[in-house]
């Protein structure tokens, strides 16, 4: 083997997966900071937090939870499909995942715009009249679900790239670690939502 | 071992690449070129921040206005802090020397994710430029101090958002470098290089990388929240809206205290690397030094609240954080004692890197001991937010890491550029730096003890004599730094050609040519012995009799 060829053929899927997992840890810790803040303020204003939580629509939250959980399934299936060499099936499943992600965002859009239309948004006179715990609750609600929505969008971009790579044959039956990484990222987005959902919608 | 590279293979500095000119550098995924890129950009930021520091010292020469307005002074110390911390000391050793040396030291051809590595540098440069741009935007440079404490950072009208965003991007860059290094160390060690045959600098980088990926996201989200709060008026930290500014301080220090160890750990690694080479002695207590790096990383993550003893905390909390702070000094002291033990009965060769290491040990010890004093609750209350603290962290950060960086620059200069530097000017530079440094920062301990608060523009006349000594020290230090840099720059052009192993090092990077070829190793080496085996120089027990 020549030296030049040695670097180009260097491949270590275990290492690549490890890098991805490390990155996911940093994402979890990023949200971890927000969860700490949530915990501190919930401890400080328990009644006001549960009062404010009643303003959220549990139905929309539940629907979004189901959508995200299903999308995690389709992305996992797409990895199995590529492992079996079913290229088109795999692409179709990723496509479905992206559609679920879009549906999630549309839902979120309606939820946010409804809140804003009834005057609940940062610095709104309506919100400033409420006690501090409720102001904090809605501040955190917008920040945390907003940051999560941003991650949904990043995840969609990652999935689109995965689809292109499959079409070009860069991700194939022999080498699918890139798709695995994309899938892991999508599971992360799902898991974070699994924590956000009870914290904001269910505890009231 | 002799050089395992045929003479015809081009070195990384002159190798042909796809792009030409500067593109051959800024689009290169070669870890050595990326290391040099970091070095050049970082030194530019360093010199800028040094000039700011010298000007601040000049302002403090006399009470009242000397050369600048109070607001200018506020922005100067903020910028000095942001640049030194985020653009120089945090990326300094890990990004420059870690990138250049890590693969060479463990016998790999590159880091695990070469393209991600390049992305890290791009993010670093973006963050740095954003910080620079914020100086010239309307509103004026940030004036919050590098800690961005709320509520002031929410209220002030200066360009806090670009500065915060710059720090956020730099954090991202730091995370990516960290995860790259961890993966590289886990997956790419040469055959035979077990964990305990790794060079100690690699151990230091490994511990640093864990802090980078575990602590940095916390500051990321904290700074982002301040941005969101300024942009949209979400009141997470604003007391008017029910928020808690103390929570900001907790979150800030949960990152920023471990970050102190991101800054110092690689410096400690450099010392462990250089000492055995010039003492011609197997390092004393290799395993303990390796473990102590991990211990510092671990305990160092649990001590953040010692920055906040005066902010309002339960007595139990204060007691626990004070105790944990004492605990960190144990692994640090272990290192110092092992270095001294390594020197014992060594056949010491005085070279420039070694001199810098001696200054490092001296100054780091003073910095560490004053750190212990700050960990004592009663003393802390007395000297909180005074010049004592300024003196302490400059002794650790500059006296430790800064001098460690100088040592590393001289130690690996022949390897990086294939040239030797002139010894006499370097020694003069070292002497002036050490002298100037101690003259600049030692009076601050006394000033702080006497009650001079930090960050103040003006002061009472009785403090002036100490300020004069300190300011004169800053001039000597500045001249020393200039001599060092000019000497190295001239040596780049005119230096004598360096051999593959000018110092007689035993780690793997000294087995390849200087400068190293593009692919590092023609054949991946097989490691059999530990990294610091100088047994041939050592006095055998029977000859002692």
Tab-separated table of C-alpha atoms in Angstrom, chain A residues 2-4 6-8 10-20 22-23 25-34 36-37 40-41 44-45 122-123 128 131-133 135-136 138-140 142-143 147 178, chain B residues 9 109-110 112-113 115 168 172 175-176 178-180 182-183 186-188 210 212-215 217-218 220-221 224-225 228 232-238 240-245 247 251 254 519 521-523:
chain	number	residue	atom	x	y	z
A	2	UNK	CA	1.417	3.429	-0.878
A	3	UNK	CA	1.278	6.246	1.647
A	4	UNK	CA	-1.114	8.344	-0.389
A	6	UNK	CA	-3.299	4.715	2.942
A	7	UNK	CA	-4.873	7.979	4.064
A	8	UNK	CA	-7.573	7.958	1.451
A	10	UNK	CA	-8.538	5.070	6.010
A	11	UNK	CA	-11.891	4.190	7.466
A	12	UNK	CA	-12.901	3.553	11.026
A	13	UNK	CA	-16.640	3.430	11.630
A	14	UNK	CA	-16.256	2.906	15.371
A	15	UNK	CA	-14.274	6.128	15.603
A	16	UNK	CA	-16.789	8.049	13.501
A	17	UNK	CA	-19.638	6.862	15.697
A	18	UNK	CA	-17.660	7.827	18.766
A	19	UNK	CA	-17.170	11.350	17.450
A	20	UNK	CA	-20.909	11.634	16.821
A	22	UNK	CA	-19.405	12.931	21.843
A	23	UNK	CA	-21.074	15.669	19.845
A	25	UNK	CA	-23.306	14.725	24.604
A	26	UNK	CA	-22.438	18.373	24.084
A	27	UNK	CA	-25.930	18.975	22.698
A	28	UNK	CA	-27.477	17.294	25.714
A	29	UNK	CA	-25.401	19.457	28.032
A	30	UNK	CA	-26.427	22.548	26.068
A	31	UNK	CA	-30.065	21.746	26.817
A	32	UNK	CA	-28.985	20.597	30.273
A	33	UNK	CA	-28.173	24.221	31.111
A	34	UNK	CA	-31.740	25.163	30.222
A	36	UNK	CA	-31.218	23.511	35.275
A	37	UNK	CA	-32.660	26.984	34.827
A	40	UNK	CA	-34.433	26.405	39.655
A	41	UNK	CA	-37.350	28.638	38.666
A	44	UNK	CA	-38.859	29.087	43.204
A	45	UNK	CA	-42.363	29.619	41.752
A	122	UNK	CA	-41.849	38.454	25.697
A	123	UNK	CA	-42.300	42.104	26.692
A	128	UNK	CA	-45.788	41.830	31.980
A	131	UNK	CA	-46.622	37.462	38.260
A	132	UNK	CA	-42.857	36.832	37.742
A	133	UNK	CA	-43.187	33.025	37.750
A	135	UNK	CA	-43.279	35.560	32.887
A	136	UNK	CA	-40.363	33.191	33.450
A	138	UNK	CA	-43.357	31.687	29.072
A	139	UNK	CA	-39.850	33.046	28.555
A	140	UNK	CA	-38.492	29.557	29.047
A	142	UNK	CA	-40.294	30.273	23.944
A	143	UNK	CA	-36.548	29.831	24.421
A	147	UNK	CA	-34.086	26.177	20.392
A	178	UNK	CA	-22.977	8.910	7.787
B	9	UNK	CA	9.579	13.134	0.544
B	109	UNK	CA	-0.925	10.509	9.964
B	110	UNK	CA	-3.532	13.094	10.862
B	112	UNK	CA	-9.406	11.610	13.126
B	113	UNK	CA	-11.630	14.236	11.483
B	115	UNK	CA	-12.089	18.381	7.667
B	168	UNK	CA	-20.334	31.444	21.420
B	172	UNK	CA	-18.183	25.817	19.197
B	175	UNK	CA	-15.879	21.773	21.318
B	176	UNK	CA	-15.096	20.457	17.838
B	178	UNK	CA	-11.992	18.628	21.802
B	179	UNK	CA	-14.099	15.850	20.316
B	180	UNK	CA	-11.645	15.482	17.456
B	182	UNK	CA	-10.596	12.485	22.049
B	183	UNK	CA	-11.523	10.380	19.038
B	186	UNK	CA	-8.840	6.636	21.302
B	187	UNK	CA	-8.653	5.332	17.775
B	188	UNK	CA	-5.372	6.305	16.152
B	210	UNK	CA	-12.973	16.277	28.017
B	212	UNK	CA	-13.810	21.278	26.413
B	213	UNK	CA	-16.716	19.097	25.390
B	214	UNK	CA	-18.374	18.806	28.796
B	215	UNK	CA	-18.142	22.393	30.013
B	217	UNK	CA	-21.947	23.857	26.010
B	218	UNK	CA	-22.984	25.341	29.354
B	220	UNK	CA	-22.770	28.420	25.066
B	221	UNK	CA	-26.330	28.321	26.292
B	224	UNK	CA	-27.007	32.676	24.079
B	225	UNK	CA	-29.605	33.410	26.761
B	228	UNK	CA	-31.945	36.352	23.532
B	232	UNK	CA	-36.373	39.889	22.659
B	233	UNK	CA	-36.598	40.951	26.284
B	234	UNK	CA	-37.120	37.425	27.589
B	235	UNK	CA	-36.427	37.783	31.279
B	236	UNK	CA	-34.403	34.738	32.277
B	237	UNK	CA	-31.800	36.631	34.295
B	238	UNK	CA	-33.475	40.030	34.593
B	240	UNK	CA	-37.381	42.902	36.987
B	241	UNK	CA	-39.027	39.952	35.286
B	242	UNK	CA	-38.479	37.500	38.129
B	243	UNK	CA	-35.123	36.285	36.889
B	244	UNK	CA	-32.064	35.737	38.996
B	245	UNK	CA	-28.682	37.329	38.128
B	247	UNK	CA	-28.060	32.066	38.443
B	251	UNK	CA	-23.879	28.983	34.995
B	254	UNK	CA	-19.735	26.187	35.802
B	519	UNK	CA	2.134	12.311	5.785
B	521	UNK	CA	5.291	8.841	9.038
B	522	UNK	CA	6.471	6.904	6.036
B	523	UNK	CA	5.675	3.776	7.967
